[in-house]
Amino acid sequence: MIVLTLETTCDETAAAVVTDQLEVLASVVASQDALHERFRGVVPEIAARAHVQRLLPVVDEALRQAQVPLADLSAIAVANTPGLAGSLLIGLVAAKTLCVVLRKPLVAVNHLHAHIYACRLASGVDVFPCVGLIVSGGHTTLYRCASPSQFEWLGGTIDDAAGEAFDKVASMLGLTYPGGPAIARVAEGGNPRAYAFPRPLLRETSHLDFSFSGLKTAVRYAIAGQGPCDFAALRLPPEQVADVAASFQQAVVDCLVGRAVLAMRRTGLRRLCVGGGVAANRLFREQLAGVMAAADVELHVAPLALCTDNAVMGAIAVERLRAGEVEPLELDVLPGLVRPA
Ligand code: KG4
Ligand code: ZN
């Protein structure tokens, strides 16, 4: 089987061609970072319009790289949840159109499950059952993953996602967008103990949720006090920017590692798979690896190229296709995250 996978959940326009043996025949990602940079965050309408312009060229390029004619595709897969409504719709309409014209089956991909599946692709071996942790710009979520089609919600952020906190704090510090890599870069020269930022929910063991908005606010108070503030006019000295970045980054990493440890303890599982853009963070990868090795947990963190949004991880569609889980053309987008009440 050869599957074309589409990814337009947020601000990356991506297409990949994968086989049922999980060979990646092509992967194309058109990043929109340059379009959103001056807003220091993703502007949904701009993202959707850019997907309209870019998706077909990206699909063409993927098919060209793979040297697979459209007629040879076995199915079209598309991430239809969760994400920005307008962005999701562009991918879904394109996928449905290809399915109608080519008379091929349509397969739905859950973007968060796909982030975990990136670990399966990279490791080359079965990684299920495992605990799955997704740390991205839009999500910070823990799942018990019994199989590629059984994901049980364990916990998630009750306010901001970890990546969103990175992006907002970077904006306060006058750093570039996306904020995660920018903070990681300047934090190299800073002292992670310079500021005693809070570690929200770290000591809370009755559930597996996360919270990052209070940490973000603590950074704001530390650099600008409690009154109104024009961050663009702050002009903090570079040493202070480095110290705030390093202290903030350490606080986020402590929270993520602490919740991951608790999730392993509560589920009794021995394998952890981590994906999403924030999983590209070097400090997080190193500290998580140290803690999980000490706890005798088998750790899989998605390789850098598969951490941020891409269509290769949509290869999880192969599992669904094998199980006969194809969708009617009435399939809709589901922008919100489905979490238990
Ligand atoms: O998974 P992703 O590409 O998109 C979403 O599905 O949200 O994640 C993007 C997020 C952004 O918030 C970005 O700042 C963050 O991942 N990010 C990082 C790093 N690289 C990307 N955060 C911390 N450290 C990094 N090195
Ligand atoms: Zn993502």
GROMACS .gro file of C-alpha atoms and ligand atoms in nm:
model
  368
    1MET     CA    1   0.000   0.000   0.000
    2ILE     CA    2   0.111   0.356  -0.072
    3VAL     CA    3  -0.058   0.637   0.123
    4LEU     CA    4  -0.050   1.012   0.067
    5THR     CA    5  -0.075   1.190   0.403
    6LEU     CA    6  -0.171   1.556   0.444
    7GLU     CA    7  -0.106   1.778   0.747
    8THR     CA    8  -0.256   2.126   0.780
    9THR     CA    9  -0.366   2.138   1.144
   10CYS     CA   10  -0.184   2.460   1.234
   11ASP     CA   11   0.078   2.656   1.042
   12GLU     CA   12   0.277   2.390   0.858
   13THR     CA   13   0.158   2.277   0.516
   14ALA     CA   14   0.287   1.923   0.474
   15ALA     CA   15   0.246   1.615   0.259
   16ALA     CA   16   0.422   1.279   0.270
   17VAL     CA   17   0.412   0.954   0.077
   18VAL     CA   18   0.455   0.642   0.291
   19THR     CA   19   0.419   0.270   0.237
   20ASP     CA   20   0.254   0.009   0.457
   21GLN     CA   21   0.608  -0.102   0.547
   22LEU     CA   22   0.649   0.249   0.694
   23GLU     CA   23   0.900   0.349   0.429
   24VAL     CA   24   0.898   0.723   0.374
   25LEU     CA   25   0.905   0.782  -0.002
   26ALA     CA   26   0.871   1.160   0.029
   27SER     CA   27   0.816   1.431   0.287
   28VAL     CA   28   0.757   1.799   0.213
   29VAL     CA   29   0.693   2.067   0.477
   30ALA     CA   30   0.624   2.431   0.391
   31SER     CA   31   0.668   2.627   0.712
   32GLN     CA   32   0.470   2.947   0.768
   33ASP     CA   33   0.697   3.080   1.044
   34ALA     CA   34   0.796   3.382   0.835
   35LEU     CA   35   0.429   3.480   0.787
   36HIS     CA   36   0.345   3.469   1.157
   37GLU     CA   37   0.671   3.597   1.302
   38ARG     CA   38   0.572   3.962   1.327
   39PHE     CA   39   0.260   3.864   1.524
   40ARG     CA   40   0.465   3.641   1.758
   41GLY     CA   41   0.206   3.368   1.724
   42VAL     CA   42  -0.005   3.188   1.464
   43VAL     CA   43  -0.281   3.402   1.310
   44PRO     CA   44  -0.554   3.151   1.213
   45GLU     CA   45  -0.684   3.333   0.904
   46ILE     CA   46  -0.334   3.388   0.766
   47ALA     CA   47  -0.255   3.020   0.829
   48ALA     CA   48  -0.566   2.902   0.645
   49ARG     CA   49  -0.502   3.127   0.344
   50ALA     CA   50  -0.142   3.012   0.321
   51HIS     CA   51  -0.256   2.648   0.326
   52VAL     CA   52  -0.486   2.725   0.030
   53GLN     CA   53  -0.193   2.862  -0.168
   54ARG     CA   54   0.061   2.598  -0.069
   55LEU     CA   55  -0.111   2.265  -0.030
   56LEU     CA   56  -0.136   2.158  -0.394
   57PRO     CA   57   0.225   2.255  -0.477
   58VAL     CA   58   0.337   2.067  -0.164
   59VAL     CA   59   0.138   1.757  -0.268
   60ASP     CA   60   0.280   1.780  -0.621
   61GLU     CA   61   0.632   1.803  -0.487
   62ALA     CA   62   0.579   1.504  -0.254
   63LEU     CA   63   0.449   1.289  -0.539
   64ARG     CA   64   0.737   1.403  -0.760
   65GLN     CA   65   0.996   1.315  -0.492
   66ALA     CA   66   0.831   0.978  -0.434
   67GLN     CA   67   0.798   0.917  -0.809
   68VAL     CA   68   0.452   0.783  -0.742
   69PRO     CA   69   0.172   0.872  -0.986
   70LEU     CA   70  -0.161   0.968  -0.827
   71ALA     CA   71  -0.322   0.655  -0.967
   72ASP     CA   72  -0.085   0.433  -0.767
   73LEU     CA   73  -0.197   0.569  -0.430
   74SER     CA   74  -0.392   0.324  -0.214
   75ALA     CA   75  -0.551   0.592   0.009
   76ILE     CA   76  -0.543   0.957   0.112
   77ALA     CA   77  -0.497   1.034   0.481
   78VAL     CA   78  -0.554   1.370   0.647
   79ALA     CA   79  -0.523   1.508   0.998
   80ASN     CA   80  -0.875   1.627   1.081
   81THR     CA   81  -0.836   1.683   1.458
   82PRO     CA   82  -0.737   1.877   1.669
   83GLY     CA   83  -0.623   2.209   1.525
   84LEU     CA   84  -0.733   2.542   1.382
   85ALA     CA   85  -1.073   2.507   1.213
   86GLY     CA   86  -0.982   2.695   0.896
   87SER     CA   87  -0.648   2.520   0.858
   88LEU     CA   88  -0.798   2.174   0.915
   89LEU     CA   89  -1.068   2.243   0.656
   90ILE     CA   90  -0.818   2.316   0.380
   91GLY     CA   91  -0.647   1.979   0.431
   92LEU     CA   92  -0.973   1.790   0.464
   93VAL     CA   93  -1.130   1.940   0.151
   94ALA     CA   94  -0.815   1.866  -0.050
   95ALA     CA   95  -0.807   1.508   0.078
   96LYS     CA   96  -1.176   1.450   0.005
   97THR     CA   97  -1.141   1.594  -0.344
   98LEU     CA   98  -0.851   1.363  -0.424
   99CYS     CA   99  -1.051   1.069  -0.288
  100VAL     CA  100  -1.352   1.149  -0.507
  101VAL     CA  101  -1.150   1.209  -0.821
  102LEU     CA  102  -0.921   0.908  -0.774
  103ARG     CA  103  -1.185   0.681  -0.612
  104LYS     CA  104  -0.959   0.610  -0.319
  105PRO     CA  105  -1.044   0.560   0.049
  106LEU     CA  106  -1.016   0.847   0.298
  107VAL     CA  107  -0.836   0.788   0.629
  108ALA     CA  108  -0.863   1.022   0.930
  109VAL     CA  109  -0.556   1.102   1.138
  110ASN     CA  110  -0.561   1.240   1.491
  111HIS     CA  111  -0.275   1.489   1.496
  112LEU     CA  112  -0.181   1.415   1.858
  113HIS     CA  113  -0.176   1.039   1.808
  114ALA     CA  114   0.039   1.102   1.501
  115HIS     CA  115   0.292   1.297   1.712
  116ILE     CA  116   0.334   0.983   1.927
  117TYR     CA  117   0.350   0.760   1.620
  118ALA     CA  118   0.658   0.959   1.512
  119CYS     CA  119   0.842   0.755   1.778
  120ARG     CA  120   0.722   0.430   1.620
  121LEU     CA  121   0.850   0.547   1.281
  122ALA     CA  122   1.187   0.652   1.415
  123SER     CA  123   1.250   0.348   1.633
  124GLY     CA  124   1.160   0.096   1.362
  125VAL     CA  125   1.010  -0.132   1.627
  126ASP     CA  126   0.674  -0.157   1.797
  127VAL     CA  127   0.653   0.100   2.078
  128PHE     CA  128   0.308   0.002   2.207
  129PRO     CA  129   0.190  -0.018   2.482
  130CYS     CA  130   0.342   0.304   2.612
  131VAL     CA  131   0.270   0.632   2.780
  132GLY     CA  132   0.255   0.906   2.516
  133LEU     CA  133   0.347   1.267   2.596
  134ILE     CA  134   0.279   1.539   2.340
  135VAL     CA  135   0.441   1.875   2.409
  136SER     CA  136   0.369   2.123   2.133
  137GLY     CA  137   0.259   2.479   2.065
  138GLY     CA  138  -0.107   2.389   2.103
  139HIS     CA  139  -0.101   2.087   2.333
  140THR     CA  140   0.054   1.933   2.639
  141THR     CA  141  -0.112   1.597   2.677
  142LEU     CA  142  -0.051   1.255   2.829
  143TYR     CA  143  -0.207   0.938   2.690
  144ARG     CA  144  -0.202   0.572   2.779
  145CYS     CA  145  -0.141   0.421   2.435
  146ALA     CA  146  -0.239   0.054   2.432
  147SER     CA  147  -0.199   0.024   2.053
  148PRO     CA  148  -0.178   0.259   1.752
  149SER     CA  149  -0.558   0.285   1.764
  150GLN     CA  150  -0.620   0.290   2.141
  151PHE     CA  151  -0.531   0.617   2.309
  152GLU     CA  152  -0.673   0.684   2.655
  153TRP     CA  153  -0.653   1.037   2.791
  154LEU     CA  154  -0.450   1.064   3.113
  155GLY     CA  155  -0.411   1.438   3.154
  156GLY     CA  156  -0.344   1.763   2.975
  157THR     CA  157  -0.291   2.131   3.024
  158ILE     CA  158  -0.571   2.320   3.193
  159ASP     CA  159  -0.459   2.649   3.035
  160ASP     CA  160  -0.157   2.714   2.807
  161ALA     CA  161   0.043   2.452   2.625
  162ALA     CA  162   0.415   2.433   2.704
  163GLY     CA  163   0.508   2.559   2.357
  164GLU     CA  164   0.264   2.846   2.384
  165ALA     CA  165   0.433   2.951   2.710
  166PHE     CA  166   0.772   2.939   2.531
  167ASP     CA  167   0.631   3.153   2.249
  168LYS     CA  168   0.470   3.412   2.482
  169VAL     CA  169   0.771   3.441   2.712
  170ALA     CA  170   0.998   3.482   2.407
  171SER     CA  171   0.772   3.762   2.291
  172MET     CA  172   0.798   3.936   2.631
  173LEU     CA  173   1.177   3.906   2.612
  174GLY     CA  174   1.187   4.052   2.261
  175LEU     CA  175   1.307   3.724   2.108
  176THR     CA  176   1.210   3.585   1.769
  177TYR     CA  177   0.918   3.355   1.682
  178PRO     CA  178   0.883   3.061   1.728
  179GLY     CA  179   0.990   3.122   2.084
  180GLY     CA  180   1.107   2.773   2.184
  181PRO     CA  181   1.428   2.763   1.980
  182ALA     CA  182   1.496   3.132   2.058
  183ILE     CA  183   1.465   3.079   2.434
  184ALA     CA  184   1.675   2.763   2.420
  185ARG     CA  185   1.946   2.956   2.234
  186VAL     CA  186   1.977   3.251   2.473
  187ALA     CA  187   1.930   3.025   2.779
  188GLU     CA  188   2.266   2.864   2.694
  189GLY     CA  189   2.436   3.172   2.840
  190GLY     CA  190   2.203   3.216   3.139
  191ASN     CA  191   2.174   3.090   3.496
  192PRO     CA  192   1.876   2.854   3.543
  193ARG     CA  193   1.872   2.936   3.917
  194ALA     CA  194   1.870   3.315   3.876
  195TYR     CA  195   1.491   3.336   3.914
  196ALA     CA  196   1.279   3.112   4.139
  197PHE     CA  197   0.988   3.069   3.899
  198PRO     CA  198   0.697   2.845   4.008
  199ARG     CA  199   0.656   2.484   3.894
  200PRO     CA  200   0.275   2.473   3.867
  201LEU     CA  201   0.110   2.143   3.972
  202LEU     CA  202   0.446   1.971   4.011
  203ARG     CA  203   0.362   1.849   4.361
  204GLU     CA  204   0.001   1.763   4.272
  205THR     CA  205  -0.024   1.385   4.253
  206SER     CA  206  -0.403   1.339   4.239
  207HIS     CA  207  -0.417   1.396   3.862
  208LEU     CA  208  -0.189   1.427   3.558
  209ASP     CA  209  -0.285   1.773   3.433
  210PHE     CA  210  -0.041   2.053   3.354
  211SER     CA  211  -0.059   2.431   3.392
  212PHE     CA  212   0.171   2.692   3.240
  213SER     CA  213  -0.018   3.023   3.246
  214GLY     CA  214   0.089   3.105   3.604
  215LEU     CA  215   0.451   3.047   3.512
  216LYS     CA  216   0.411   3.280   3.216
  217THR     CA  217   0.259   3.545   3.445
  218ALA     CA  218   0.545   3.501   3.695
  219VAL     CA  219   0.791   3.583   3.416
  220ARG     CA  220   0.589   3.890   3.327
  221TYR     CA  221   0.596   4.015   3.688
  222ALA     CA  222   0.967   3.939   3.721
  223ILE     CA  223   1.064   4.149   3.421
  224ALA     CA  224   0.798   4.421   3.419
  225GLY     CA  225   0.633   4.442   3.760
  226GLN     CA  226   0.256   4.436   3.796
  227GLY     CA  227   0.155   4.753   3.611
  228PRO     CA  228   0.083   4.795   3.241
  229CYS     CA  229   0.387   4.725   3.026
  230ASP     CA  230   0.506   4.791   2.675
  231PHE     CA  231   0.736   4.491   2.633
  232ALA     CA  232   0.881   4.632   2.312
  233ALA     CA  233   1.010   4.929   2.513
  234LEU     CA  234   1.156   4.721   2.799
  235ARG     CA  235   1.507   4.680   2.654
  236LEU     CA  236   1.630   4.432   2.914
  237PRO     CA  237   2.007   4.380   2.934
  238PRO     CA  238   2.117   4.063   2.748
  239GLU     CA  239   2.242   3.900   3.073
  240GLN     CA  240   1.896   3.939   3.228
  241VAL     CA  241   1.727   3.801   2.915
  242ALA     CA  242   1.958   3.499   2.932
  243ASP     CA  243   1.889   3.442   3.304
  244VAL     CA  244   1.511   3.475   3.264
  245ALA     CA  245   1.516   3.243   2.962
  246ALA     CA  246   1.729   2.983   3.143
  247SER     CA  247   1.519   2.997   3.461
  248PHE     CA  248   1.192   2.977   3.267
  249GLN     CA  249   1.315   2.691   3.050
  250GLN     CA  250   1.427   2.496   3.358
  251ALA     CA  251   1.086   2.549   3.522
  252VAL     CA  252   0.903   2.415   3.214
  253VAL     CA  253   1.139   2.118   3.190
  254ASP     CA  254   1.095   2.037   3.561
  255CYS     CA  255   0.715   2.038   3.517
  256LEU     CA  256   0.723   1.819   3.206
  257VAL     CA  257   0.971   1.569   3.350
  258GLY     CA  258   0.786   1.558   3.683
  259ARG     CA  259   0.450   1.485   3.521
  260ALA     CA  260   0.607   1.222   3.294
  261VAL     CA  261   0.754   1.046   3.600
  262LEU     CA  262   0.414   1.052   3.772
  263ALA     CA  263   0.244   0.914   3.459
  264MET     CA  264   0.486   0.621   3.449
  265ARG     CA  265   0.429   0.552   3.817
  266ARG     CA  266   0.050   0.570   3.791
  267THR     CA  267   0.017   0.355   3.478
  268GLY     CA  268   0.288   0.104   3.569
  269LEU     CA  269   0.399   0.110   3.203
  270ARG     CA  270   0.771   0.083   3.126
  271ARG     CA  271   0.789   0.272   2.794
  272LEU     CA  272   0.749   0.645   2.726
  273CYS     CA  273   0.710   0.804   2.380
  274VAL     CA  274   0.745   1.180   2.345
  275GLY     CA  275   0.665   1.402   2.048
  276GLY     CA  276   0.566   1.758   1.954
  277GLY     CA  277   0.770   2.072   1.889
  278VAL     CA  278   0.885   2.125   2.250
  279ALA     CA  279   1.036   1.775   2.246
  280ALA     CA  280   1.304   1.934   2.024
  281ASN     CA  281   1.430   2.115   2.335
  282ARG     CA  282   1.778   1.990   2.422
  283LEU     CA  283   1.755   2.046   2.798
  284PHE     CA  284   1.423   1.862   2.808
  285ARG     CA  285   1.558   1.569   2.608
  286GLU     CA  286   1.870   1.541   2.826
  287GLN     CA  287   1.696   1.570   3.163
  288LEU     CA  288   1.412   1.339   3.062
  289ALA     CA  289   1.663   1.081   2.938
  290GLY     CA  290   1.854   1.094   3.268
  291VAL     CA  291   1.544   1.056   3.485
  292MET     CA  292   1.388   0.779   3.273
  293ALA     CA  293   1.714   0.583   3.257
  294ALA     CA  294   1.733   0.595   3.638
  295ALA     CA  295   1.372   0.474   3.656
  296ASP     CA  296   1.443   0.193   3.408
  297VAL     CA  297   1.190   0.331   3.159
  298GLU     CA  298   1.247   0.276   2.787
  299LEU     CA  299   1.237   0.625   2.637
  300HIS     CA  300   1.161   0.718   2.276
  301VAL     CA  301   1.175   1.085   2.184
  302ALA     CA  302   1.087   1.172   1.825
  303PRO     CA  303   1.391   1.278   1.619
  304LEU     CA  304   1.413   1.654   1.565
  305ALA     CA  305   1.272   1.647   1.211
  306LEU     CA  306   0.964   1.458   1.334
  307CYS     CA  307   0.906   1.668   1.650
  308THR     CA  308   0.758   1.973   1.483
  309ASP     CA  309   0.460   1.931   1.254
  310ASN     CA  310   0.511   1.711   0.948
  311ALA     CA  311   0.307   1.469   0.741
  312VAL     CA  312   0.533   1.165   0.785
  313MET     CA  313   0.384   1.097   1.128
  314GLY     CA  314   0.050   1.067   0.947
  315ALA     CA  315   0.178   0.718   0.860
  316ILE     CA  316  -0.033   0.613   1.158
  317ALA     CA  317  -0.302   0.604   0.886
  318VAL     CA  318  -0.147   0.281   0.760
  319GLU     CA  319  -0.252   0.112   1.085
  320ARG     CA  320  -0.608   0.238   1.043
  321LEU     CA  321  -0.621   0.138   0.680
  322ARG     CA  322  -0.506  -0.213   0.768
  323ALA     CA  323  -0.783  -0.236   1.026
  324GLY     CA  324  -1.036  -0.124   0.762
  325GLU     CA  325  -1.097   0.207   0.941
  326VAL     CA  326  -1.180   0.431   0.646
  327GLU     CA  327  -1.410   0.734   0.658
  328PRO     CA  328  -1.719   0.842   0.467
  329LEU     CA  329  -1.692   1.165   0.266
  330GLU     CA  330  -1.910   1.329   0.533
  331LEU     CA  331  -1.604   1.332   0.760
  332ASP     CA  332  -1.577   1.669   0.932
  333VAL     CA  333  -1.303   1.857   1.112
  334LEU     CA  334  -1.294   1.845   1.491
  335PRO     CA  335  -1.090   2.151   1.597
  336GLY     CA  336  -1.126   2.106   1.974
  337LEU     CA  337  -0.945   1.852   2.180
  338VAL     CA  338  -1.160   1.563   2.294
  339ARG     CA  339  -1.089   1.514   2.663
  340PRO     CA  340  -1.297   1.332   2.918
  341ALA     CA  341  -1.547   1.548   3.110
  342KG4     O1  342   0.437   2.046   1.723
  342KG4     P1  343   0.455   2.186   1.671
  342KG4     O2  344   0.537   2.205   1.546
  342KG4     O3  345   0.318   2.254   1.641
  342KG4     C1  346   0.202   2.233   1.715
  342KG4     O4  347   0.134   2.130   1.689
  342KG4     O5  348   0.179   2.317   1.804
  342KG4     O6  349   0.517   2.270   1.794
  342KG4     C2  350   0.551   2.406   1.782
  342KG4     C3  351   0.597   2.454   1.918
  342KG4     C4  352   0.619   2.605   1.927
  342KG4     O7  353   0.551   2.655   2.040
  342KG4     C5  354   0.770   2.618   1.943
  342KG4     O8  355   0.809   2.732   2.017
  342KG4     C6  356   0.804   2.490   2.015
  342KG4     O9  357   0.721   2.392   1.955
  342KG4     N1  358   0.946   2.453   1.999
  342KG4     C7  359   1.034   2.447   2.102
  342KG4     C8  360   1.160   2.414   2.045
  342KG4     N2  361   1.143   2.398   1.910
  342KG4     C9  362   1.012   2.422   1.884
  342KG4     N3  363   1.017   2.468   2.232
  342KG4    C10  364   1.125   2.457   2.312
  342KG4     N4  365   1.249   2.430   2.267
  342KG4    C11  366   1.272   2.405   2.136
  342KG4     N5  367   1.394   2.377   2.092
  343ZN      ZN  368   0.173   1.938   1.631
   0.00000   0.00000   0.00000
